[in-house]
Coordinates of C-alpha atoms in Angstrom, one line a residue:
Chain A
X1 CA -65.1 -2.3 -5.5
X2 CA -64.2 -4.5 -2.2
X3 CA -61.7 -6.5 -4.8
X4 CA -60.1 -3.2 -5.8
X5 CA -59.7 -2.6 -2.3
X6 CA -58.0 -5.8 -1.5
X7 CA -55.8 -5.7 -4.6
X8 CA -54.9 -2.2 -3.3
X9 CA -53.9 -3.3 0.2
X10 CA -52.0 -5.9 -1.0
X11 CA -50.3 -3.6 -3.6
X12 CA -49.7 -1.3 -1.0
X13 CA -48.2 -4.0 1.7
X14 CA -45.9 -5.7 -0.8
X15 CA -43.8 -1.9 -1.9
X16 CA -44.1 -1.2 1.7
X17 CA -41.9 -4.3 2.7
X18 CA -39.6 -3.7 -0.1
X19 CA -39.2 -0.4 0.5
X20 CA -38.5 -1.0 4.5
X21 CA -36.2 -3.5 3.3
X22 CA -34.0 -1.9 1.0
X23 CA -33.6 1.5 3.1
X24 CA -32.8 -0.4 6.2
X25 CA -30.0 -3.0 4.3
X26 CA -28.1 -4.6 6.3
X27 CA -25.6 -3.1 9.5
X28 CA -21.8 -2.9 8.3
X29 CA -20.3 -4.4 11.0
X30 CA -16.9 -3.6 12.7
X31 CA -12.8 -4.1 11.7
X32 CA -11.7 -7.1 12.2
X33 CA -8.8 -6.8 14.8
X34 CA -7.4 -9.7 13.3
X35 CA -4.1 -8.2 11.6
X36 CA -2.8 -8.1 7.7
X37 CA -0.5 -11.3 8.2
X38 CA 3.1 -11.8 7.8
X39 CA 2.9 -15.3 8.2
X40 CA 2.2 -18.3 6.8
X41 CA -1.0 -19.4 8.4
X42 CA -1.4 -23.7 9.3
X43 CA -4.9 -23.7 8.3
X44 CA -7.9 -21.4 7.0
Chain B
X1 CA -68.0 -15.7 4.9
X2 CA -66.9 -16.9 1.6
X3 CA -66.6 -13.6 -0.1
X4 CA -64.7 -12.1 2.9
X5 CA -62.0 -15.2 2.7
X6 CA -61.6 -14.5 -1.6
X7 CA -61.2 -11.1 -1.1
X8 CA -58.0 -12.1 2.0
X9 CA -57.4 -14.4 -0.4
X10 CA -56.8 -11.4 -3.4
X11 CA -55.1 -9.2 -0.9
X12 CA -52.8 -12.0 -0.4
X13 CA -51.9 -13.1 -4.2
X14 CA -51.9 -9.1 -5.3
X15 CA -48.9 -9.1 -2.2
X16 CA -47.1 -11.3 -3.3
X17 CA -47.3 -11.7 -7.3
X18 CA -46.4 -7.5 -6.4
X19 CA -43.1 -8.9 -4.5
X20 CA -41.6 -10.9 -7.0
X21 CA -40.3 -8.9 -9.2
X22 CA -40.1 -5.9 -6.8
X23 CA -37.5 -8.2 -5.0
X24 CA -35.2 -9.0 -8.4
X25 CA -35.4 -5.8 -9.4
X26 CA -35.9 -2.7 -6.7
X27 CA -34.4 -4.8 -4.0
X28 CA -32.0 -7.4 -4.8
X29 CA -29.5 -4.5 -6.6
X30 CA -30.0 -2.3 -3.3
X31 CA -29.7 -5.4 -0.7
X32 CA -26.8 -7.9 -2.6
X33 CA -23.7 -5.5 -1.6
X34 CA -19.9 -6.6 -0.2
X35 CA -20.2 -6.2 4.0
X36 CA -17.4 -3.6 4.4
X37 CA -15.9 -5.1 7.4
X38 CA -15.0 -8.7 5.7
X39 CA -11.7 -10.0 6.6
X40 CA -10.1 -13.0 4.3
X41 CA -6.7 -14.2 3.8
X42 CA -5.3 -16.4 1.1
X43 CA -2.8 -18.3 1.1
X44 CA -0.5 -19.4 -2.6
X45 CA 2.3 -21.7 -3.1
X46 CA 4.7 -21.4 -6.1
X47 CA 6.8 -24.8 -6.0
X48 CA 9.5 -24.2 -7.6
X49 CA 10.4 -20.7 -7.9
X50 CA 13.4 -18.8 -9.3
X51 CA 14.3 -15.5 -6.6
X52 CA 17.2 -13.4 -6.8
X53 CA 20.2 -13.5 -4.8
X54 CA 21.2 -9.9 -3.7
X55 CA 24.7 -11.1 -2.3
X56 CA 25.4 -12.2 -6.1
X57 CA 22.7 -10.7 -7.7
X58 CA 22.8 -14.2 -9.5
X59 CA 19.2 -16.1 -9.7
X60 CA 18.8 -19.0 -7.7
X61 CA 16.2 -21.7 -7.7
X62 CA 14.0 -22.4 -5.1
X63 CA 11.9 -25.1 -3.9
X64 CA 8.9 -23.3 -2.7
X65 CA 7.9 -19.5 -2.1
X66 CA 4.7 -18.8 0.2
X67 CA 2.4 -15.8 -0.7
X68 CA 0.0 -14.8 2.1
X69 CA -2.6 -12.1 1.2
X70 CA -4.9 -10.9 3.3
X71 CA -7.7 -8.4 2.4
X72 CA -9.2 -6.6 5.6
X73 CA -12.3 -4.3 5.6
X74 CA -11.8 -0.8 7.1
X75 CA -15.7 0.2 8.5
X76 CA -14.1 3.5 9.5
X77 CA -13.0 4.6 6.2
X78 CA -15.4 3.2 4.4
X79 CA -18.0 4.8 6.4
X80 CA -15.7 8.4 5.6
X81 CA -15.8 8.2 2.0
X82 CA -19.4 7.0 2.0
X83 CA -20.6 10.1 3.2
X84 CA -18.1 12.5 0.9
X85 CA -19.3 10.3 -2.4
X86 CA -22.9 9.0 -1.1
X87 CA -23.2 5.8 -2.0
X88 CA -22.1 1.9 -0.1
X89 CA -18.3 2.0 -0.6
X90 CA -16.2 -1.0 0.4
X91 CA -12.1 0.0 1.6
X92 CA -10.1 -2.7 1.7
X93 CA -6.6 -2.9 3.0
X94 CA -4.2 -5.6 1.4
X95 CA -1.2 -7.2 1.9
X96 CA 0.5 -9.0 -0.4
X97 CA 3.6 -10.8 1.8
X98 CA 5.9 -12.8 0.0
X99 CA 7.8 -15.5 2.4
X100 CA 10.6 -17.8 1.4
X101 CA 11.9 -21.2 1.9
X102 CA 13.6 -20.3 4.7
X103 CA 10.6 -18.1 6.5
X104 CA 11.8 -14.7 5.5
X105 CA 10.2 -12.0 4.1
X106 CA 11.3 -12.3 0.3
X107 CA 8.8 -9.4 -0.5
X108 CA 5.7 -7.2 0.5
X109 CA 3.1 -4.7 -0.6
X110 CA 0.4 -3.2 0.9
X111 CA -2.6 -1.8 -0.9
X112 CA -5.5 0.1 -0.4
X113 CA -8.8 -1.0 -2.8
X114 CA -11.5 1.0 -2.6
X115 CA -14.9 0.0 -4.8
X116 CA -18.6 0.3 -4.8
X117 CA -20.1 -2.4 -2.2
X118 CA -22.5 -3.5 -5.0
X119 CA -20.8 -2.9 -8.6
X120 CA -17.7 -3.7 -7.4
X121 CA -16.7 -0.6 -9.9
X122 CA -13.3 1.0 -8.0
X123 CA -14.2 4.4 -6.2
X124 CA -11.6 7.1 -6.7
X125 CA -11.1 8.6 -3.1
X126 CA -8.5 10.1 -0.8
X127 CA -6.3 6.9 0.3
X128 CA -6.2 4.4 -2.5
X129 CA -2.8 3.3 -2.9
X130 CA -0.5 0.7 -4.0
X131 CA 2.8 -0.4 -2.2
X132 CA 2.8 3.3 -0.5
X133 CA 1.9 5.5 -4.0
X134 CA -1.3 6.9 -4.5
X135 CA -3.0 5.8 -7.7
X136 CA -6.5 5.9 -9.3
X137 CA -7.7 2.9 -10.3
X138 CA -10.0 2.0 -13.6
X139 CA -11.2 -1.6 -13.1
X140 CA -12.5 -4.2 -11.2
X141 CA -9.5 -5.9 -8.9
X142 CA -9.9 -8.9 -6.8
X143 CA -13.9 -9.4 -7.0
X144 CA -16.0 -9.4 -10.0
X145 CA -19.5 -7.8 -9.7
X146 CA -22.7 -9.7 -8.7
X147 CA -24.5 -12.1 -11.8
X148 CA -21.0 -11.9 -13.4
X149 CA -21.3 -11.7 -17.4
X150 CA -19.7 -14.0 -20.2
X151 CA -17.4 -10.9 -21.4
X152 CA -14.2 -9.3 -21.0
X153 CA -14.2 -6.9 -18.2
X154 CA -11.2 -3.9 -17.4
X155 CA -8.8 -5.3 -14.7
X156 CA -6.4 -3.2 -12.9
X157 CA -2.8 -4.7 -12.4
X158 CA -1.6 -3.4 -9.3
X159 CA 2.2 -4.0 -9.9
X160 CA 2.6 -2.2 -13.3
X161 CA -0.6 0.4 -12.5
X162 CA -2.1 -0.6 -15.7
X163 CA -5.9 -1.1 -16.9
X164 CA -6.5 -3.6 -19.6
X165 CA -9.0 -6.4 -20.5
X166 CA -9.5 -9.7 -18.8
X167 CA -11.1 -12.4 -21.4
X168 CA -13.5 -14.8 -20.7
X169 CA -12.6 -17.5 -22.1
X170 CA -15.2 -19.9 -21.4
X171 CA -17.9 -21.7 -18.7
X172 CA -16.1 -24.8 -16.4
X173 CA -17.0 -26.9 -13.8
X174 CA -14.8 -26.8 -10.6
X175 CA -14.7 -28.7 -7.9
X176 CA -18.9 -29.1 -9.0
X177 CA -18.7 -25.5 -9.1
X178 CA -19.9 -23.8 -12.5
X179 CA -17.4 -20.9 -12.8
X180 CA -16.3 -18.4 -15.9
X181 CA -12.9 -19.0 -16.4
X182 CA -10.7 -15.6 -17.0
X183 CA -7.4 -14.6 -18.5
X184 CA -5.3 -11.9 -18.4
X185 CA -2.1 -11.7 -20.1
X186 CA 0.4 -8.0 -18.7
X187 CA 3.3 -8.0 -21.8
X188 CA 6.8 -6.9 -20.3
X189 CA 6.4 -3.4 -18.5
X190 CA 8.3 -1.7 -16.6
X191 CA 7.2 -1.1 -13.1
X192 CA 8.6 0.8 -10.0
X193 CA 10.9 -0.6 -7.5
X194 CA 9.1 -2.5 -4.6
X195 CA 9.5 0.0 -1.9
X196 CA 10.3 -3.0 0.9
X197 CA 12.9 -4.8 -0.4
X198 CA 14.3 -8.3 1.8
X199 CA 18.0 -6.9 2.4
X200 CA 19.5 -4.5 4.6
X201 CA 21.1 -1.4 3.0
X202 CA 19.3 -1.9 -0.3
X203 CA 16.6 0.6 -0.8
X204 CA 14.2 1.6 -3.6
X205 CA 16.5 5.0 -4.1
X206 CA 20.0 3.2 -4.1
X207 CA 18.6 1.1 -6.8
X208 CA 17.2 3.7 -8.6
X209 CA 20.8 5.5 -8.5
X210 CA 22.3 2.6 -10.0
X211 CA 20.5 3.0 -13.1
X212 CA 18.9 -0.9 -13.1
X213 CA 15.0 -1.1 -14.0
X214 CA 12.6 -3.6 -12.6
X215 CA 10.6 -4.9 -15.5
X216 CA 7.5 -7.7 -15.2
X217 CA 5.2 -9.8 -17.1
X218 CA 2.4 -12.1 -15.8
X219 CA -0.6 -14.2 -16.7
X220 CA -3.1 -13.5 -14.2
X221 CA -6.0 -16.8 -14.5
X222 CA -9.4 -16.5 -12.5
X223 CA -12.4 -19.1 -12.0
X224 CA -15.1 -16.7 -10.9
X225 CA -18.4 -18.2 -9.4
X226 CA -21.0 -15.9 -11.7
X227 CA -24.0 -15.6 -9.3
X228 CA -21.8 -14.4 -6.8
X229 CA -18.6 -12.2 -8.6
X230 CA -16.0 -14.0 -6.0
X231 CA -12.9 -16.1 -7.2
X232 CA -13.1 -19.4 -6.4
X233 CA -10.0 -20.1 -7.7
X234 CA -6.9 -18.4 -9.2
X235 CA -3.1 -18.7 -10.4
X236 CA -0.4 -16.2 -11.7
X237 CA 2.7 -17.2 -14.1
X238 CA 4.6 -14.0 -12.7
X239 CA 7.8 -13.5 -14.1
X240 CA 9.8 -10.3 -13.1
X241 CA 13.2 -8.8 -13.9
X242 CA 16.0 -6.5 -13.1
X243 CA 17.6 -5.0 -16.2
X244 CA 21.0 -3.0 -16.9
X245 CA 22.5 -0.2 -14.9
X246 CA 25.4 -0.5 -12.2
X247 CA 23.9 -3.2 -9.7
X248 CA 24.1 -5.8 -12.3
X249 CA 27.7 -5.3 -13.5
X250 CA 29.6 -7.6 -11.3
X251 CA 27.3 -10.7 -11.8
X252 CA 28.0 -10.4 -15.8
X253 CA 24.9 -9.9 -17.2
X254 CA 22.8 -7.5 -18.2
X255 CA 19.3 -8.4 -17.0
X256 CA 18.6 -10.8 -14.7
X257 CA 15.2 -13.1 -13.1
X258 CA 14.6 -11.4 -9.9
X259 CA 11.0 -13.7 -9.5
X260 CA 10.0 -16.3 -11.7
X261 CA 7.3 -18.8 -10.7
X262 CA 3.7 -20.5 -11.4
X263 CA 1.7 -19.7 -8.3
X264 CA -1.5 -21.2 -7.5
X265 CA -3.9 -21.6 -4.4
X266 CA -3.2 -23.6 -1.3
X267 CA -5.0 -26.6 -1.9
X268 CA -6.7 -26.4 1.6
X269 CA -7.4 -23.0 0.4
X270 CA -9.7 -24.1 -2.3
X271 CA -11.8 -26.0 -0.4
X272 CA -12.6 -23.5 2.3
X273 CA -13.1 -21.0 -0.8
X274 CA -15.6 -23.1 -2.7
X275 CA -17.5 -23.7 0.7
X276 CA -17.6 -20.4 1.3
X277 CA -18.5 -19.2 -1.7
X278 CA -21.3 -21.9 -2.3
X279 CA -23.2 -20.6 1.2
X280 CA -23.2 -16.9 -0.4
X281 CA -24.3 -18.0 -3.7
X282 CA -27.4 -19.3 -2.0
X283 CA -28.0 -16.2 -0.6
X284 CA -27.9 -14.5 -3.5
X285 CA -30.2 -17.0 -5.4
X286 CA -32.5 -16.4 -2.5
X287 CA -33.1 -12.5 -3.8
X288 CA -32.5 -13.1 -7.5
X289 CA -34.2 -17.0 -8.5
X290 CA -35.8 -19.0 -5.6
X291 CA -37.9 -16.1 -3.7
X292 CA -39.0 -13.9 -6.7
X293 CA -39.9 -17.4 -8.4
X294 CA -41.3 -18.7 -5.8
X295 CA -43.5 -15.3 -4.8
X296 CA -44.7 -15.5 -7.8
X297 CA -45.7 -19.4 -7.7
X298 CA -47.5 -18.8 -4.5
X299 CA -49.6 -15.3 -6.0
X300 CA -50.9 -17.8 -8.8
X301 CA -51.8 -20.3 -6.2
X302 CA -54.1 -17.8 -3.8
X303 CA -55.2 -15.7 -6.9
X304 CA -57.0 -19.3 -8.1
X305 CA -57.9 -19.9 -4.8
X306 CA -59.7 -16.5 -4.6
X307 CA -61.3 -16.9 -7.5
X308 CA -62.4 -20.6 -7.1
X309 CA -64.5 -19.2 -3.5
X310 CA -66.1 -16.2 -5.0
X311 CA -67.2 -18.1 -7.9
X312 CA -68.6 -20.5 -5.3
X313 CA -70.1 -17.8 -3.3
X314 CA -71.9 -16.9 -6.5
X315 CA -73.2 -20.6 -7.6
X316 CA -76.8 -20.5 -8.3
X317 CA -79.1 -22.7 -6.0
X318 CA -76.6 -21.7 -3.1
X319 CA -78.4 -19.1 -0.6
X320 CA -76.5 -15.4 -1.3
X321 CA -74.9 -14.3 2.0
X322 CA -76.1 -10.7 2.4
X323 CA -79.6 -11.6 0.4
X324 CA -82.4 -9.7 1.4
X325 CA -84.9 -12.2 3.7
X326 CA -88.2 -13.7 1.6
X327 CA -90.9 -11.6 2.3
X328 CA -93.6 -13.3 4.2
X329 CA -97.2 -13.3 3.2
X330 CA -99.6 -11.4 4.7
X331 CA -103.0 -12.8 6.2
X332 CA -105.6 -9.7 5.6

């Protein structure tokens, strides 16, 4: 019974994290003010 | 004390033999997406190239023509059309500037791309547009989805608004890169006139008046790094043309090259691109190979180590933990 309990808890844990982890993804991050260029750039 | 550390132990090897393939297969599709606000700008020579000369309307060879493009994440919009269609979209707005030997604009068109952040499968929404027309694309453009596949895929070609297949055409190494080489091949179409065009007093409606067509083929070649979907390299055999009507009559002819060229990425170009994709391919390995693998690896490990105590907790000849005392004898 304790070993169901354990295996349960660890169950649970592991779709917890996943869970957490895929609704909070990752933040999107702003514009770049860096503008669509019209020039021929020296260098990446 | 035993018993209490096999049963951790369980806990532990259920948690993560659980998160292996929770992580390939709930999380890596939901996690691996394109960050909307991405900038990148790439830069492609075509040495020589054969332009038009709208004084003559004769073509000329050049020695070199410059193509800068630069795709630029808008959060704002993508954030819009993410709530209107409710899913990660990615907008990207692209330019396409075309700069000659002598430093002047030779051509330019702007674009608006809009796709799903993880398919890479084109969203049809309010904005999308090529060189100022709205258009609804079918087809991946500029990125390949995530664990690309060995099999043709529908391409959009922006300049003749057309879907059609791009082949793979095999598995190659570059630059110690393994990449799935693609090919597209656009037979002459017809297309629209570029609405910026490099001289004064010539637009997209006087040409149209004259009665001359623009027509184009290309071969459109990709090296796509699988794991990730991105390009690591590319080149274009673009050939384009201006055919009958009014604006060619003085130069004698009745079609003539407008652009003709081989263009292919800026050698310092590569580099940065094959860095750059390398560092996100481990990224993605991270969620699809190396941690579900590993998870899984480390769940064996502790389950045997769980089941290695408690059998020791259970030995014969070894005292039980929570056995009951011996009962002593009594003296009457």
């Amino acid at each position: 019974m304790r070993a169901l309990i354990a295996a349960t808890v660890g169950l649970v844990a592991a779709l917890a994290l996943v869970l957490t982890m895929s609704a909070v993804g990752a933040p999107p991050g702003e514009t770049s003010p860096k503008p669509l260029l019209t020039t021929v750039p020296e260098h990446p | 004390m035993r018993r209490k550390a096999s049963l951790v132990l369980l806990a532990f090897a259920v948690f993560f033999t659980a998160l292996s393939p929770l992580m390939r297969f709930y999380a890596f599709p939901r996690l691996a997406k394109i960050p909307p606000s991405q900038y990148q700008e790439m830069v492609l020579e075509v040495k020589p190239a054969t332009l038009i000369d709208y004084g003559t309307m004769k073509a000329k060879k050049v020695d070199k023509l410059t193509i800068v493009q630069t795709l630029k994440g808008n959060v704002e919009e993508s954030d819009k059309i993410e709530k209107r269609v409710g899913k990660d979209v990615v907008v990207w707005d692209a330019l396409v500037h075309v700069v000659g030997p002598d430093g002047k604009m030779v051509s330019q068109i702007p674009e608006r791309y809009i796709f799903d952040a993880h398919s890479s499968e084109p969203v049809n929404a309010k904005g999308e547009m090529v060189d100022g027309k709205p258009v609804k694309r079918e087809g991946i453009e500029f990125k390949w989805p995530f664990l690309t596949e060995k099999r043709d895929y529908a391409y959009y070609d922006a300049r003749s608004g057309t879907t059609s297949p791009i082949h793979y055409k095999g598995t190659k190494d570059f630059r110690g890169v393994e990449v799935y080489y693609f090919e597209q091949t656009i037979p002459w179409t017809e297309v629209d006139v570029p609405n910026t065009l490099p001289v004064k007093g010539i637009t997209p409606e006087s040409v149209r008046k004259t009665g001359t067509k623009f027509w184009y083929t290309t071969v459109r070649k990709f090296w796509i790094e699988p794991t990730t979907g991105a390009p690591v390299y590319g080149e274009e055999i673009h050939r384009e043309e201006m055919r009958g009507g009014t604006l060619l009559e003085g130069s004698g002819q009745d079609k003539v090259t407008a652009f003709a060229g081989h263009a292919k990425i800026r050698d310092d170009y590569v580099d940065y691109t094959v860095d750059l994709v390398s560092s996100q391919r481990v990224l993605v390995l991270l969620l699809t190979s190396y941690l579900p693998w590993g998870f899984l690896g480390l769940g064996a490990v502790l389950l045997t180590l769980s089941l290695v105590l408690e059998a020791r907790s259970r030995r014969p000849g070894e005292p039980e933990e929570h056995s009951a005392p011996e009962p002593e004898p009594v003296n009457v």
